[in-house]
Coordinates of C-alpha atoms and ligand atoms in Angstrom, one line a residue:
M1323 CA 130.4 -4.8 -25.8
K1324 CA 133.7 -3.0 -25.4
K1325 CA 134.5 -0.1 -27.7
F1326 CA 137.3 0.1 -30.3
G1327 CA 139.3 2.8 -31.8
L1328 CA 141.5 3.9 -34.7
I1329 CA 144.8 5.4 -33.7
G1330 CA 146.7 7.6 -36.0
E1331 CA 148.2 11.1 -36.3
K1332 CA 145.5 12.7 -38.4
L1333 CA 142.2 11.0 -39.0
G1334 CA 139.8 13.5 -40.6
H1335 CA 139.8 11.4 -43.8
S1336 CA 139.0 8.1 -42.3
Y1337 CA 135.9 5.9 -43.3
S1338 CA 136.7 3.3 -40.7
P1339 CA 133.9 4.2 -38.2
L1340 CA 131.4 3.9 -41.1
I1341 CA 132.8 0.6 -42.3
H1342 CA 133.0 -0.9 -38.8
S1343 CA 129.3 0.0 -38.3
K1344 CA 128.5 -2.4 -41.2
F1345 CA 130.4 -5.3 -39.6
G1346 CA 129.1 -5.2 -36.0
D1347 CA 127.2 -3.5 -33.3
Y1348 CA 130.1 -1.9 -31.4
E1349 CA 131.3 1.6 -30.8
Y1350 CA 134.4 2.6 -32.9
E1351 CA 136.1 5.9 -32.3
L1352 CA 138.8 8.0 -34.0
C1353 CA 141.7 8.5 -31.6
E1354 CA 144.2 11.1 -32.9
A1355 CA 147.3 10.8 -30.8
K1356 CA 150.9 12.1 -30.7
E1357 CA 153.6 9.5 -30.5
E1358 CA 154.3 10.1 -26.8
E1359 CA 150.6 9.5 -26.1
L1360 CA 150.5 6.0 -27.7
E1361 CA 151.5 3.9 -24.7
A1362 CA 148.9 5.5 -22.4
L1363 CA 146.1 5.2 -25.0
L1364 CA 146.8 1.6 -25.6
K1365 CA 146.6 0.9 -21.9
K1366 CA 143.0 2.3 -21.5
E1367 CA 140.9 -0.7 -20.7
E1368 CA 137.7 0.8 -22.0
Y1369 CA 139.0 -0.2 -25.4
G1370 CA 138.8 -3.8 -26.4
G1371 CA 141.2 -3.2 -29.3
F1372 CA 142.4 -0.8 -31.9
N1373 CA 143.3 -0.2 -35.5
I1374 CA 146.5 1.5 -36.1
T1375 CA 147.3 3.7 -39.0
I1376 CA 149.9 6.3 -40.3
P1377 CA 152.4 6.8 -39.0
Y1378 CA 152.4 4.4 -36.1
K1379 CA 152.2 0.8 -37.6
K1380 CA 155.9 0.3 -37.0
T1381 CA 156.0 2.1 -33.8
V1382 CA 153.4 0.0 -31.9
L1383 CA 155.3 -3.2 -32.5
K1384 CA 157.3 -2.5 -29.3
L1385 CA 154.2 -1.6 -27.3
C1386 CA 152.5 -5.1 -27.9
D1387 CA 153.0 -8.1 -25.6
E1388 CA 152.6 -10.5 -28.4
I1389 CA 152.8 -10.2 -32.2
S1390 CA 151.3 -12.6 -34.8
D1391 CA 153.8 -14.3 -37.2
T1392 CA 152.6 -12.4 -40.2
A1393 CA 152.8 -9.0 -38.5
R1394 CA 156.2 -9.8 -37.1
A1395 CA 157.4 -10.9 -40.6
I1396 CA 156.2 -7.8 -42.2
G1397 CA 157.2 -5.5 -39.3
S1398 CA 153.9 -3.7 -39.2
V1399 CA 150.8 -4.0 -37.0
N1400 CA 147.4 -2.4 -37.9
T1401 CA 145.2 -4.3 -35.4
I1402 CA 145.6 -4.7 -31.7
I1403 CA 143.4 -6.9 -29.4
R1404 CA 143.4 -6.6 -25.6
S1405 CA 143.0 -10.2 -24.2
E1406 CA 141.2 -11.2 -21.0
D1407 CA 144.4 -11.0 -18.9
G1408 CA 145.0 -7.5 -20.3
K1409 CA 147.8 -8.4 -22.7
L1410 CA 148.0 -6.6 -26.1
K1411 CA 148.4 -8.8 -29.2
G1412 CA 149.3 -7.2 -32.6
Y1413 CA 148.1 -8.5 -36.0
N1414 CA 148.3 -7.3 -39.6
T1415 CA 145.1 -7.4 -41.5
D1416 CA 146.4 -5.1 -44.3
Y1417 CA 148.2 -8.0 -45.8
D1418 CA 145.0 -9.9 -46.7
G1419 CA 143.4 -6.5 -47.6
F1420 CA 146.1 -5.7 -50.1
I1421 CA 145.7 -9.1 -51.8
Y1422 CA 141.9 -8.6 -52.0
L1423 CA 142.5 -5.2 -53.6
L1424 CA 144.8 -6.6 -56.3
K1425 CA 142.4 -9.4 -57.1
A1426 CA 139.3 -7.0 -57.1
A1427 CA 141.2 -4.7 -59.6
K1428 CA 142.4 -7.7 -61.6
I1429 CA 146.1 -6.5 -61.4
D1430 CA 148.5 -9.3 -61.7
V1431 CA 152.0 -8.5 -60.3
K1432 CA 153.6 -11.8 -61.2
G1433 CA 156.8 -11.3 -63.0
M1434 CA 156.5 -7.6 -63.0
K1435 CA 158.8 -4.8 -61.9
C1436 CA 156.9 -3.0 -59.1
M1437 CA 157.5 0.4 -57.8
V1438 CA 156.4 1.1 -54.3
L1439 CA 156.1 4.8 -53.3
G1440 CA 156.7 5.3 -49.5
S1441 CA 158.5 3.4 -46.9
G1442 CA 156.0 3.4 -43.9
G1443 CA 154.1 0.6 -42.4
A1444 CA 151.7 0.2 -45.3
S1445 CA 154.7 0.0 -47.7
L1446 CA 156.1 -2.9 -45.6
T1447 CA 153.0 -4.8 -46.1
V1448 CA 152.7 -4.1 -49.8
Q1449 CA 156.3 -5.1 -50.3
T1450 CA 155.6 -8.5 -48.6
V1451 CA 152.5 -9.2 -50.7
L1452 CA 154.3 -8.3 -53.9
A1453 CA 157.1 -10.6 -53.2
D1454 CA 154.7 -13.4 -52.0
M1455 CA 152.8 -13.0 -55.4
G1456 CA 155.8 -13.3 -57.5
A1457 CA 156.8 -9.8 -58.5
S1458 CA 160.2 -9.9 -60.4
E1459 CA 161.6 -6.7 -58.8
I1460 CA 160.4 -4.4 -56.1
V1461 CA 161.9 -0.9 -55.8
I1462 CA 161.0 1.4 -52.9
I1463 CA 161.0 5.1 -53.5
S1464 CA 161.2 7.3 -50.4
R1465 CA 162.2 10.8 -49.8
K1466 CA 165.5 10.0 -48.1
G1467 CA 166.3 6.5 -49.2
E1468 CA 168.7 5.3 -51.8
N1469 CA 166.0 5.4 -54.5
N1470 CA 164.3 8.7 -54.1
Y1471 CA 162.4 11.3 -56.1
E1472 CA 165.6 12.9 -57.4
N1473 CA 166.8 9.7 -59.1
I1474 CA 163.5 8.1 -59.8
N1475 CA 164.4 8.1 -63.5
R1476 CA 166.4 5.0 -62.9
H1477 CA 163.2 3.2 -62.5
F1478 CA 161.0 4.7 -65.3
D1479 CA 160.8 1.1 -66.6
S1480 CA 158.6 0.0 -63.6
E1481 CA 155.5 -1.9 -64.7
I1482 CA 153.2 -1.6 -61.6
I1483 CA 153.1 1.5 -59.4
V1484 CA 151.8 1.3 -55.9
N1485 CA 151.3 4.5 -53.8
T1486 CA 151.5 4.1 -50.0
T1487 CA 152.2 7.7 -49.3
P1488 CA 149.5 10.2 -48.3
V1489 CA 150.2 12.4 -51.3
G1490 CA 146.9 13.2 -52.8
M1491 CA 144.9 12.2 -49.7
Y1492 CA 142.1 14.4 -48.4
P1493 CA 142.4 17.4 -47.7
G1494 CA 145.4 17.5 -50.1
N1495 CA 143.3 16.4 -53.1
G1496 CA 144.6 16.9 -56.6
R1497 CA 148.3 16.1 -55.9
T1498 CA 150.2 13.2 -57.2
P1499 CA 153.5 11.7 -56.1
V1500 CA 154.8 10.9 -59.7
N1501 CA 154.1 11.9 -63.2
L1502 CA 152.7 8.9 -65.1
D1503 CA 153.9 10.2 -68.5
D1504 CA 157.4 9.1 -67.4
F1505 CA 156.4 5.5 -67.1
K1506 CA 156.1 4.2 -70.6
N1507 CA 156.0 0.5 -69.5
C1508 CA 153.4 1.0 -66.8
R1509 CA 150.7 -1.8 -66.8
G1510 CA 148.8 -0.9 -63.6
V1511 CA 148.4 1.6 -60.9
V1512 CA 147.3 1.0 -57.2
D1513 CA 146.8 3.9 -54.8
L1514 CA 146.1 2.9 -51.2
I1515 CA 144.3 6.2 -50.7
Y1516 CA 140.5 5.8 -50.5
N1517 CA 139.5 9.4 -49.9
P1518 CA 139.1 10.9 -52.4
N1519 CA 137.6 7.8 -54.3
K1520 CA 139.9 8.5 -57.2
T1521 CA 143.2 10.3 -56.7
K1522 CA 144.9 12.3 -59.3
L1523 CA 147.3 9.3 -59.8
V1524 CA 144.3 7.0 -60.4
L1525 CA 142.6 9.4 -62.8
D1526 CA 145.8 10.0 -64.7
A1527 CA 146.1 6.2 -65.1
M1528 CA 142.4 5.9 -66.2
A1529 CA 143.0 8.6 -68.7
K1530 CA 145.7 6.3 -70.2
S1531 CA 143.3 3.3 -70.2
L1532 CA 145.6 1.6 -67.7
P1533 CA 144.1 -0.7 -65.1
A1534 CA 143.9 1.4 -61.9
T1535 CA 142.3 1.4 -58.4
G1536 CA 142.0 3.4 -55.2
G1537 CA 142.3 1.8 -51.8
L1538 CA 138.6 1.4 -50.6
A1539 CA 138.4 -2.4 -51.3
M1540 CA 141.6 -2.9 -49.3
L1541 CA 140.3 -0.7 -46.4
V1542 CA 137.1 -2.6 -46.2
A1543 CA 138.8 -6.1 -46.5
Q1544 CA 141.3 -5.2 -43.8
A1545 CA 138.5 -3.8 -41.6
K1546 CA 136.4 -7.0 -42.1
E1547 CA 139.4 -9.1 -40.7
S1548 CA 140.0 -6.7 -37.9
S1549 CA 136.3 -6.9 -37.0
E1550 CA 136.5 -10.7 -36.8
F1551 CA 139.2 -10.3 -34.2
F1552 CA 137.3 -7.5 -32.4
Q1553 CA 134.1 -9.7 -32.2
N1554 CA 135.9 -13.1 -32.1
K1555 CA 133.5 -14.3 -34.9
K1556 CA 133.7 -15.2 -38.6
I1557 CA 132.2 -12.7 -41.1
E1558 CA 131.6 -14.0 -44.6
D1559 CA 133.6 -12.6 -47.5
E1560 CA 130.4 -11.5 -49.3
E1561 CA 130.1 -8.9 -46.6
I1562 CA 133.1 -7.1 -48.1
E1563 CA 131.5 -6.3 -51.4
N1564 CA 128.2 -5.4 -49.6
A1565 CA 130.1 -2.9 -47.4
I1566 CA 132.1 -1.5 -50.3
D1567 CA 128.8 -0.8 -52.1
E1568 CA 127.2 0.8 -49.1
V1569 CA 130.3 3.0 -48.4
R1570 CA 130.5 4.1 -52.0
S1571 CA 126.7 5.0 -52.2
E1572 CA 126.9 6.9 -48.9
T1573 CA 130.1 8.8 -49.7
L1574 CA 130.1 9.6 -53.4
N1575 CA 128.7 12.9 -54.5
A1576 CA 125.9 12.9 -57.0
I1577 CA 127.0 15.7 -59.4
L1578 CA 124.5 17.1 -62.1
I1579 CA 125.8 18.4 -65.4
G1580 CA 124.0 19.4 -68.6
M1581 CA 122.8 22.4 -70.7
P1582 CA 121.9 25.7 -69.0
G1583 CA 118.2 25.6 -67.8
A1584 CA 118.1 21.8 -68.2
G1585 CA 116.8 21.4 -64.6
K1586 CA 120.0 20.6 -62.7
T1587 CA 119.1 22.9 -59.9
L1588 CA 115.4 21.7 -59.8
L1589 CA 116.3 18.0 -59.9
G1590 CA 119.2 18.3 -57.7
K1591 CA 117.2 19.7 -54.9
E1592 CA 114.6 17.0 -55.3
I1593 CA 117.3 14.2 -55.4
A1594 CA 118.9 15.7 -52.2
D1595 CA 115.5 15.9 -50.4
R1596 CA 114.7 12.3 -51.3
M1597 CA 118.1 10.9 -50.2
G1598 CA 118.3 13.1 -47.1
R1599 CA 121.5 14.6 -48.4
E1600 CA 122.9 18.2 -48.4
F1601 CA 122.4 20.1 -51.7
V1602 CA 125.0 22.4 -53.1
D1603 CA 124.6 24.6 -56.2
I1604 CA 127.9 25.8 -57.6
D1605 CA 126.2 28.9 -59.1
D1606 CA 124.8 29.8 -55.7
M1607 CA 128.2 29.5 -54.2
I1608 CA 129.7 31.8 -56.9
V1609 CA 127.0 34.4 -56.3
E1610 CA 127.6 34.3 -52.6
H1611 CA 131.3 34.5 -53.0
E1612 CA 131.1 37.5 -55.4
G1613 CA 128.3 39.3 -53.9
M1614 CA 126.8 39.8 -57.4
S1615 CA 124.3 37.9 -59.7
I1616 CA 125.7 35.8 -62.5
P1617 CA 124.7 38.2 -65.3
E1618 CA 126.4 41.0 -63.3
I1619 CA 129.7 38.9 -63.0
F1620 CA 129.7 38.3 -66.7
E1621 CA 129.1 41.9 -67.5
K1622 CA 131.5 43.5 -65.0
K1623 CA 134.3 40.9 -64.9
G1624 CA 134.0 38.7 -68.0
E1625 CA 133.5 35.0 -68.6
S1626 CA 137.1 33.9 -67.8
Y1627 CA 136.9 35.5 -64.4
F1628 CA 133.7 33.7 -63.8
R1629 CA 135.2 30.4 -64.8
K1630 CA 138.1 30.9 -62.5
V1631 CA 135.8 31.4 -59.5
E1632 CA 133.6 28.5 -60.7
T1633 CA 136.5 26.2 -60.6
E1634 CA 137.5 27.4 -57.1
M1635 CA 134.0 26.8 -55.8
L1636 CA 133.8 23.4 -57.6
E1637 CA 137.0 22.4 -55.8
Q1638 CA 135.6 23.3 -52.5
A1639 CA 132.4 21.3 -53.0
C1640 CA 133.9 18.3 -54.7
V1641 CA 136.5 17.4 -51.9
K1642 CA 133.6 16.8 -49.6
T1643 CA 131.5 13.7 -49.8
G1644 CA 127.8 12.6 -49.6
L1645 CA 126.5 15.8 -51.3
V1646 CA 124.2 16.4 -54.3
I1647 CA 125.9 19.0 -56.4
A1648 CA 124.3 21.0 -59.3
T1649 CA 126.8 22.6 -61.5
G1650 CA 126.4 25.4 -64.1
G1651 CA 126.0 24.3 -67.7
G1652 CA 129.4 25.5 -68.8
I1653 CA 131.4 23.4 -66.3
V1654 CA 132.6 21.0 -69.1
K1655 CA 134.2 24.0 -70.9
K1656 CA 137.3 23.7 -68.7
K1657 CA 139.2 20.3 -68.9
L1658 CA 140.7 21.0 -65.4
N1659 CA 137.2 20.6 -63.9
Y1660 CA 137.0 17.0 -65.1
N1661 CA 139.3 15.5 -62.4
I1662 CA 137.8 17.8 -59.7
I1663 CA 134.4 16.4 -60.5
K1664 CA 135.4 12.7 -61.0
Q1665 CA 137.5 12.3 -57.8
N1666 CA 134.5 11.7 -55.6
G1667 CA 131.5 11.9 -58.0
V1668 CA 128.9 9.9 -59.8
V1669 CA 128.1 12.3 -62.6
I1670 CA 124.6 12.5 -64.0
W1671 CA 123.8 14.3 -67.3
I1672 CA 120.4 16.0 -67.1
K1673 CA 118.9 16.2 -70.7
R1674 CA 116.0 18.4 -71.7
D1675 CA 114.9 19.2 -75.2
L1676 CA 116.5 22.5 -76.4
D1677 CA 113.1 24.3 -77.1
K1678 CA 112.2 23.7 -73.4
L1679 CA 115.3 25.3 -72.0
E1680 CA 114.9 28.4 -69.8
T1681 CA 117.3 31.1 -70.9
D1682 CA 116.3 34.0 -68.6
G1683 CA 119.2 35.2 -66.4
R1684 CA 121.7 33.0 -68.4
P1685 CA 124.0 35.3 -70.3
L1686 CA 125.7 32.6 -72.5
S1687 CA 122.3 31.1 -73.5
Q1688 CA 121.2 34.5 -74.7
S1689 CA 124.5 35.3 -76.6
M1690 CA 124.5 32.3 -78.9
P1691 CA 121.9 29.8 -80.5
L1692 CA 121.2 26.9 -78.1
D1693 CA 121.8 24.3 -80.9
Q1694 CA 125.2 25.7 -81.5
M1695 CA 126.0 25.5 -77.8
Y1696 CA 124.7 21.9 -77.6
E1697 CA 126.8 20.9 -80.6
E1698 CA 130.0 22.3 -78.8
R1699 CA 129.2 20.6 -75.5
K1700 CA 127.3 17.4 -76.2
D1701 CA 130.4 15.2 -76.5
A1702 CA 131.8 16.5 -73.2
Y1703 CA 128.5 16.0 -71.3
S1704 CA 128.5 12.4 -72.6
Y1705 CA 132.1 11.7 -71.8
W1706 CA 132.1 13.3 -68.4
S1707 CA 128.8 11.6 -67.2
D1708 CA 128.3 8.1 -65.8
F1709 CA 124.6 8.0 -67.0
F1710 CA 121.8 10.4 -67.9
I1711 CA 118.3 11.3 -66.9
N1712 CA 115.7 12.6 -69.4
N1713 CA 114.0 15.6 -67.9
N1714 CA 111.3 16.3 -70.6
E1715 CA 108.3 15.4 -68.6
E1716 CA 106.5 18.6 -67.2
R1717 CA 107.1 18.6 -63.4
E1718 CA 105.5 21.7 -62.2
Ligands
ATP3141 N1 110.8 18.9 -66.0 C1 110.5 20.2 -65.8 N2 109.2 20.7 -65.8 C2 108.9 21.9 -65.7 N3 109.8 22.9 -65.4 C3 111.1 22.4 -65.4 C4 111.6 21.2 -65.6 N4 112.9 21.2 -65.5 C5 113.3 22.4 -65.3 N5 112.2 23.3 -65.3 C6 112.3 24.7 -65.1 O1 113.3 25.2 -66.0 C7 114.0 26.2 -65.4 C8 115.5 25.9 -65.3 O2 115.7 24.8 -64.4 P1 117.0 24.8 -63.5 O3 117.2 26.2 -62.9 O4 116.9 23.7 -62.6 O5 118.1 24.5 -64.6 P2 119.7 24.4 -64.4 O6 120.1 23.2 -65.3 O7 120.0 24.5 -63.0 O8 120.2 25.7 -65.2 P3 121.7 26.4 -65.0 O9 122.7 25.7 -65.8 O10 121.4 27.7 -65.6 O11 122.0 26.4 -63.6 C9 113.4 26.4 -64.0 O12 112.5 27.4 -63.9 C10 112.8 25.0 -63.7 O13 111.7 25.2 -62.8
SKM3142 O1 142.4 5.1 -42.7 C1 141.9 4.2 -41.9 O2 140.8 4.3 -41.3 C2 142.7 3.0 -41.8 C3 143.7 2.8 -42.8 C4 144.6 1.6 -42.8 O3 145.9 2.0 -42.3 C5 144.1 0.5 -42.0 O4 145.1 -0.5 -41.7 C6 143.4 0.9 -40.6 O5 142.9 -0.2 -40.0 C7 142.3 1.9 -40.9
MG3143 MG1 121.3 25.7 -61.9

């Protein structure tokens, strides 16, 4: 079997090799390339075909020998196949991928005023789908276009917002292209970014109880169709959901929260061992970073300094994927930590009866009654977590 590749400018964020490994038994490589290298790369015969991503989906049109009707109509190619006679044929599988995403997220664009952020190849595909699905108006916001971020207030009445820019994408996590507070009529948010799993834009929409989705389902659905071209065989649609589930379970961090001494570190290590994952303890990161024990940091620098370093360490750990992360008990004291944890995390609340909690080496647990601390924090532990584990059985 020939090998295949993903061509783009920067590819450190891509899950495509992982996803393609679910659809077939072929090699799939990341090929970072500069624009002037594209032509030579496409000619390399060891590759049976390619996916194309930011910023080359428009550029490669002129390098293909043939282009499918859909890709030509949209003006964007994300899949290229080398035929037996060496000719390169360009397709667009993002079109079906975006339709799949809208349906999966139950976001109906019919009759809606839609704002598309960004004007690259992915934006062209999104615009075509929105028009085909009956959007009443489609506004494109780009840095230099007629509608831009300076005069975006003209379109604060948009009902659906679709982000096709890389703003907020790994490693630039935590950024958002627009402030959702400005869009009072907003009825749905779609971010094509899939790493992180939930961008700031998506988390902001969820905080307002708006329907919102990241781009993983689109990525997987377009990859399935590309893989059908690569292998010249049909793959059933059920495979898309299976692959999404597998990618989520392999990439999301398992993040443990709960009272000091509840067993986050103990259980975190055990979970990581059993899953064959790397374990990270935020408290250990802080101690290493500061070169002091936690009681010493509290004593010499105070709690607010400790919290500042804790947030920095949390940010470093949570932009990564596939980890088991034990936090300190006070992580929920700072609202800012919520988005950091949620972007790539499944959050597990470790519960243990208060009279069983270890307080040694834990300055806050020694400075106030544990039932008072629990009262102050229990609603946050509950709201921040996706599920809980009872850790009352003796383990040692
Ligand atoms: N189920 C259990 N059985 C016996 N001992 C336990 C159990 N759970 C936790 N412990 C013990 O309680 C102590 C505290 O556990 P651990 O350090 O894992 O808590 P933590 O939640 O990480 O605390 P912190 O918030 O301070 O980091 C440890 O000595 C641990 O071995
Ligand atoms: O990030 C990625 O791996 C990709 C993103 C989209 O552009 C897709 O169209 C492309 O096939 C792969
Ligand atoms: Mg711990």
